[in-house]
Amino acid sequence: MSDSLIDRTIGFLLGGVKETETAFTEPLGSALYSYARRENPTVADCERAFAEIEMAKWCILAPSGMAAINIALSIFNDPADRRPWLFPADAYTGTLQYATDVLQNQRGVNVRFADPAGPNSTTSNLISAIEDEAPALVFIEPISNPLLDIIDIPAVAEAARRQGARVVVDNTFATPYLLHPLDAGADLVVHSVTKYLAGHNNILAGAICGNDADSHARLLMHRNTIGSVLSPDDAGRLKTQLQTFSLRLAQQNASAMKIAEYLENHPAIAKVRFPGLPSHPDYELAQKMFAQRGFGAMITFDLARSAEGSSRFVDDLAADIPHIGSLGDVTTSFLHIKACFGEEYEHSTIRLSVGVEPAEQIISSLEQALRDDPADR
Ligand code: PLP
């Protein structure tokens, strides 16, 4: 079947007093529908399909990736526990802002960030920070946004376990096509489903996946309490779009490899960050971690150009490839990192999200925008 029936009911028929009591007191997740904020059959159906893709026992959908991160991290908040929560040096700026503005400033969590300039690999720096800080929680992106750092989940999970810390993994960039973080030792996985899982620039959604029944019950309860739920229309559409997830990702991963090689050999490019290239500092780790299916479909590269030259590249490429603040769609897109994420990035850094078009077509668009103009240097 290619489409699902969408149930838009808000208040479900309850029956008599006894049935009503049962409907509102049974634990959430028991498929006794009473009120749509608690549970909805279309959302629950999509959650089952999502859990299968992430190879998890359960999934909880949320109305955005940030909502999923908020719900997931909220259940670990314990004001009596002063141990820090550790975040990596490179991660989605929205997550880092959430860690500072919400966790630290509003909820009093002792937030720490791993040192970006540590002497070793990203994983070793994070493990040193785990050993030094003895955190209660470690949050990681196994392929980081936007610099594509690779983090060794089993090694970090092992170090975290020695300290009694929980590990939450944002699997948005690696995707379940390459990686199942729960198998690698994570306690919870979160996703911006908005990106590869939905894949069509038309659904804002998030997901939390896990295996532990207690966390599931607490997360369902918390989602209901704060009212952060995905609409059944989005869930129905998402379920259909999940059916092509693996096909899309196979093509996107394969094309990204070809495009990364093309960019690395281009004289107008100063540096390419792509985990499938031997020039990536964690190339061997990526080969070990990603099940030999590819290295993701994000490429971050630096132009060998001035700020003005980089701006012209953005204008030129935008004539062919959408310049948007999202990623992971079937359509290739790109982003000028500094303009979107801020001053700490270089003017010449571009993030390319490779879509399902033939690689040659994407390369031809890049070739046009990279053509040599002395004024751009
Ligand atoms: N995590 C990562 C790695 C992201 O890139 C993003 C958004 O870009 C998010 C989480 C937040 O997701 P959303 O925009 O769906 O709230």
XYZ file of C-alpha atoms and ligand atoms in Angstrom:
393
model
C 0.000 0.000 0.000
C 1.478 3.378 -0.933
C -0.506 5.725 1.293
C -1.926 5.646 4.780
C -5.353 6.652 5.994
C -5.144 9.864 7.990
C -7.180 9.954 11.201
C -7.751 13.598 12.167
C -9.964 12.834 15.190
C -9.189 14.940 18.259
C -11.581 13.489 20.854
C -12.147 9.736 20.370
C -15.437 8.101 21.455
C -14.935 7.032 25.038
C -17.942 4.794 25.841
C -19.170 4.782 29.451
C -17.572 5.870 32.724
C -15.518 2.679 33.167
C -14.090 2.842 29.619
C -13.372 6.557 30.051
C -11.417 5.923 33.230
C -9.460 3.208 31.458
C -8.771 5.360 28.384
C -7.287 8.157 30.490
C -5.423 6.040 33.017
C -3.929 3.288 30.852
C -0.229 4.025 30.170
C 0.358 5.953 26.952
C 1.455 3.679 24.132
C -1.249 1.093 24.765
C -3.274 2.099 21.654
C -6.332 3.118 23.659
C -7.114 6.361 21.910
C -8.815 9.083 23.974
C -7.487 12.519 23.001
C -5.191 13.361 20.077
C -2.504 15.129 22.113
C -2.023 11.905 24.081
C -1.979 9.601 21.061
C -3.197 9.409 17.481
C -3.399 6.223 15.358
C -1.849 7.810 12.239
C 1.067 9.170 14.241
C 1.458 5.816 16.048
C 1.458 3.991 12.697
C 4.221 6.230 11.348
C 6.168 5.806 14.604
C 6.181 2.030 14.080
C 7.533 2.458 10.526
C 10.189 4.877 11.757
C 11.299 2.570 14.592
C 11.783 -0.210 12.048
C 14.069 1.992 9.932
C 16.118 3.021 12.991
C 16.105 -0.625 14.249
C 14.704 0.591 17.564
C 12.024 -0.917 19.811
C 10.065 2.338 19.734
C 9.916 5.805 18.194
C 8.210 9.004 19.329
C 7.543 11.651 16.705
C 7.686 15.364 17.439
C 6.799 18.499 15.443
C 10.471 19.359 14.679
C 14.000 18.122 15.333
C 14.440 20.767 18.049
C 11.181 19.646 19.694
C 12.524 16.069 19.704
C 15.793 17.213 21.310
C 13.834 19.216 23.888
C 11.579 16.270 24.791
C 14.471 13.774 24.844
C 16.783 15.831 27.051
C 14.036 17.003 29.422
C 13.572 13.537 30.918
C 17.192 13.522 32.145
C 16.939 16.862 33.949
C 17.475 16.338 37.669
C 18.149 19.550 39.641
C 19.707 17.499 42.464
C 22.356 16.078 40.101
C 25.080 18.703 39.516
C 27.165 16.563 37.161
C 27.689 18.368 33.829
C 26.114 17.614 30.460
C 28.737 17.451 27.736
C 28.250 18.684 24.176
C 30.710 18.318 21.260
C 32.717 21.203 19.830
C 30.943 21.073 16.456
C 27.191 20.471 16.297
C 24.087 22.107 14.861
C 24.064 25.707 16.125
C 20.414 25.366 17.194
C 21.365 22.502 19.520
C 24.311 24.429 20.961
C 22.062 27.468 21.483
C 19.444 25.254 23.159
C 22.170 23.866 25.461
C 23.164 27.374 26.525
C 19.856 29.285 26.499
C 17.453 26.619 27.738
C 19.441 23.935 29.561
C 22.022 26.164 31.199
C 20.319 29.557 31.602
C 16.726 28.460 32.217
C 17.027 25.009 33.768
C 20.334 25.417 35.579
C 22.029 22.446 33.891
C 25.810 22.536 34.185
C 26.555 22.557 30.418
C 30.083 21.980 29.111
C 31.436 21.955 25.552
C 34.361 19.763 24.451
C 37.448 21.734 23.428
C 37.429 22.243 19.622
C 41.178 22.865 19.617
C 42.156 19.773 21.604
C 45.377 18.097 20.446
C 43.881 14.846 19.154
C 40.963 13.574 17.076
C 37.429 14.764 17.850
C 36.699 11.414 19.522
C 39.832 11.519 21.715
C 39.083 15.114 22.723
C 35.549 14.124 23.683
C 36.737 11.058 25.632
C 39.286 13.231 27.511
C 36.468 15.653 28.348
C 34.286 12.726 29.570
C 37.127 11.534 31.801
C 37.829 15.049 33.133
C 34.239 16.211 33.606
C 32.496 12.963 34.679
C 29.248 14.089 33.019
C 25.722 12.763 33.580
C 24.918 13.059 29.879
C 26.878 13.179 26.613
C 25.279 14.481 23.405
C 26.904 13.716 20.045
C 26.441 14.036 16.313
C 28.367 11.109 14.723
C 28.669 13.223 11.543
C 28.608 16.808 12.761
C 26.798 19.786 11.272
C 28.400 21.703 9.583
C 32.051 20.581 9.705
C 31.477 16.821 9.259
C 33.568 15.727 12.230
C 33.201 11.975 12.850
C 32.667 10.651 16.358
C 33.294 7.032 17.296
C 30.032 6.121 19.083
C 31.165 2.785 20.632
C 34.319 4.419 22.052
C 32.407 7.420 23.433
C 29.595 5.200 24.767
C 32.142 3.015 26.543
C 33.862 6.037 28.152
C 30.436 7.463 29.114
C 29.339 4.181 30.658
C 32.471 4.079 32.829
C 31.330 7.444 34.252
C 27.670 6.402 34.548
C 26.650 8.904 31.839
C 23.783 8.570 29.323
C 24.521 9.014 25.620
C 22.100 10.791 23.272
C 22.978 10.691 19.566
C 21.665 13.052 16.888
C 21.679 10.786 13.811
C 20.383 13.415 11.368
C 23.488 13.577 9.140
C 24.586 9.925 9.236
C 20.961 8.664 8.968
C 19.862 5.060 9.657
C 21.043 4.249 6.124
C 24.616 4.306 7.475
C 24.334 3.931 11.201
C 22.124 2.580 14.006
C 23.438 4.375 17.117
C 21.418 2.201 19.541
C 23.387 -0.844 18.360
C 26.591 1.144 18.832
C 25.862 1.903 22.494
C 23.627 5.016 22.511
C 20.774 5.282 25.038
C 18.574 7.461 22.817
C 18.668 8.598 19.194
C 17.177 11.882 18.011
C 16.543 13.057 14.456
C 15.641 16.129 12.557
C 13.220 14.117 10.401
C 12.744 17.340 8.426
C 15.936 16.398 6.571
C 16.706 12.992 5.006
C 13.875 10.956 6.505
C 11.176 13.260 5.118
C 13.450 14.277 2.256
C 11.189 16.592 0.248
C 11.416 20.026 1.914
C 7.741 19.714 2.906
C 7.534 18.331 6.480
C 8.982 19.759 9.680
C 9.324 16.832 12.110
C 11.551 15.201 14.700
C 11.937 11.747 16.221
C 13.293 10.077 19.331
C 14.107 6.358 19.174
C 15.166 3.924 21.862
C 14.896 0.415 23.280
C 14.274 1.041 26.954
C 10.608 0.811 28.054
C 10.972 3.161 31.009
C 12.372 6.009 28.861
C 9.572 5.398 26.346
C 6.872 5.789 29.003
C 8.471 8.939 30.425
C 8.933 10.484 26.983
C 5.327 9.796 25.981
C 4.131 11.374 29.197
C 6.393 14.401 28.773
C 5.343 14.904 25.132
C 1.707 14.850 26.189
C 2.322 17.240 29.087
C 4.096 19.871 27.004
C 1.782 19.262 24.010
C 4.591 18.942 21.482
C 2.966 16.564 18.977
C 3.213 15.984 15.228
C -0.001 16.492 13.240
C -1.596 13.366 11.717
C -1.398 14.992 8.262
C 2.372 15.312 8.543
C 2.655 11.794 10.006
C 0.612 10.304 7.144
C 2.726 12.079 4.542
C 5.922 11.143 6.364
C 4.997 7.464 6.363
C 4.635 7.546 2.574
C 7.938 9.383 2.156
C 9.737 6.884 4.436
C 9.013 4.205 1.841
C 11.656 5.680 -0.481
C 14.203 6.505 2.239
C 16.735 3.771 1.407
C 16.444 4.301 -2.348
C 17.018 8.031 -1.973
C 19.934 7.603 0.392
C 21.651 4.974 -1.780
C 21.667 7.393 -4.700
C 22.582 10.427 -2.565
C 25.499 8.643 -0.854
C 26.877 7.342 -4.166
C 26.667 10.754 -5.872
C 28.225 12.543 -2.886
C 31.329 10.349 -3.170
C 31.781 11.291 -6.858
C 31.165 14.981 -6.205
C 33.574 15.075 -3.243
C 36.311 13.561 -5.453
C 35.566 16.102 -8.178
C 35.742 19.005 -5.709
C 38.952 17.757 -4.125
C 40.674 17.806 -7.509
C 39.389 21.260 -8.475
C 41.998 24.063 -8.365
C 39.418 26.626 -7.164
C 38.731 24.592 -3.993
C 41.022 25.055 -0.983
C 39.718 22.190 1.153
C 37.036 19.492 1.087
C 35.606 17.921 4.225
C 33.999 14.594 3.355
C 34.391 11.416 5.450
C 34.778 9.253 2.325
C 37.972 11.012 1.207
C 41.332 9.777 2.538
C 42.095 13.463 3.311
C 39.417 13.435 6.052
C 41.160 13.049 9.441
C 38.718 10.293 10.429
C 38.564 8.443 7.101
C 39.419 5.065 8.639
C 36.940 5.502 11.473
C 34.215 6.407 8.951
C 34.963 3.241 6.973
C 34.614 1.196 10.131
C 31.458 2.940 11.378
C 29.349 3.264 8.239
C 28.684 -0.336 7.237
C 30.401 0.139 3.844
C 27.279 1.776 2.403
C 28.700 5.248 1.875
C 29.805 8.267 3.842
C 26.732 10.483 3.905
C 25.522 12.994 1.372
C 26.812 16.213 2.920
C 30.023 17.819 1.677
C 31.529 20.890 3.310
C 34.192 22.703 1.281
C 36.233 25.889 1.332
C 36.579 27.992 -1.793
C 40.004 29.404 -2.608
C 38.372 32.826 -2.898
C 38.057 36.216 -1.230
C 34.836 37.157 0.606
C 33.562 38.944 -2.533
C 34.555 35.991 -4.715
C 32.695 33.638 -2.354
C 29.585 35.843 -2.538
C 29.747 35.700 -6.322
C 30.036 31.897 -6.158
C 26.861 31.800 -4.033
C 24.995 33.968 -6.571
C 26.283 31.925 -9.508
C 25.514 28.512 -7.978
C 22.085 29.710 -6.775
C 21.111 30.176 -10.434
C 21.150 26.356 -10.722
C 21.002 24.846 -7.213
C 18.718 26.193 -4.438
C 20.534 28.154 -1.713
C 18.454 27.153 1.331
C 18.783 26.824 5.084
C 17.845 23.146 5.067
C 19.335 19.912 3.730
C 18.687 16.256 3.024
C 16.142 16.715 0.234
C 15.840 14.824 -3.024
C 16.857 18.101 -4.655
C 20.491 19.161 -4.223
C 20.889 22.382 -2.227
C 23.690 24.382 -0.643
C 24.318 26.886 2.125
C 26.830 29.659 2.811
C 27.758 28.632 6.358
C 28.983 31.962 7.740
C 25.891 33.846 6.525
C 23.613 31.315 8.245
C 25.531 30.193 11.344
C 27.658 33.218 12.179
C 31.010 34.860 12.512
C 32.983 31.890 13.810
C 32.955 30.344 10.313
C 35.015 31.311 7.249
C 33.496 33.393 4.427
C 34.616 30.711 1.964
C 32.889 27.694 3.598
C 30.017 26.105 1.667
C 27.867 23.141 2.736
C 26.492 21.059 -0.116
C 23.570 18.679 0.383
C 23.652 16.169 -2.463
C 20.268 15.129 -3.861
C 19.161 12.336 -6.180
C 19.956 14.040 -9.490
C 22.695 12.354 -11.574
C 26.095 13.306 -10.122
C 27.182 14.634 -13.547
C 24.344 17.172 -13.493
C 25.381 18.486 -10.060
C 29.046 18.588 -11.112
C 28.127 20.570 -14.211
C 26.344 23.197 -12.047
C 29.362 23.396 -9.720
C 31.727 23.665 -12.703
C 29.808 26.692 -14.002
C 29.933 28.476 -10.648
C 33.620 27.616 -10.100
C 34.829 28.805 -13.490
C 38.020 30.760 -13.120
C 37.636 34.516 -12.841
C 40.742 36.364 -11.550
C 38.420 38.882 -9.837
C 37.115 36.113 -7.560
C 40.470 35.124 -6.097
N 19.917 18.390 14.414
C 20.622 18.675 13.315
C 21.903 17.932 13.062
C 20.170 19.646 12.423
O 20.894 19.912 11.325
C 18.962 20.330 12.697
C 18.467 21.373 11.803
O 19.104 21.757 10.860
C 18.255 19.999 13.863
C 18.749 19.012 14.698
C 16.963 20.694 14.192
O 15.959 20.166 13.380
P 14.601 20.954 12.980
O 15.017 22.076 12.088
O 13.786 19.901 12.320
O 14.025 21.450 14.246
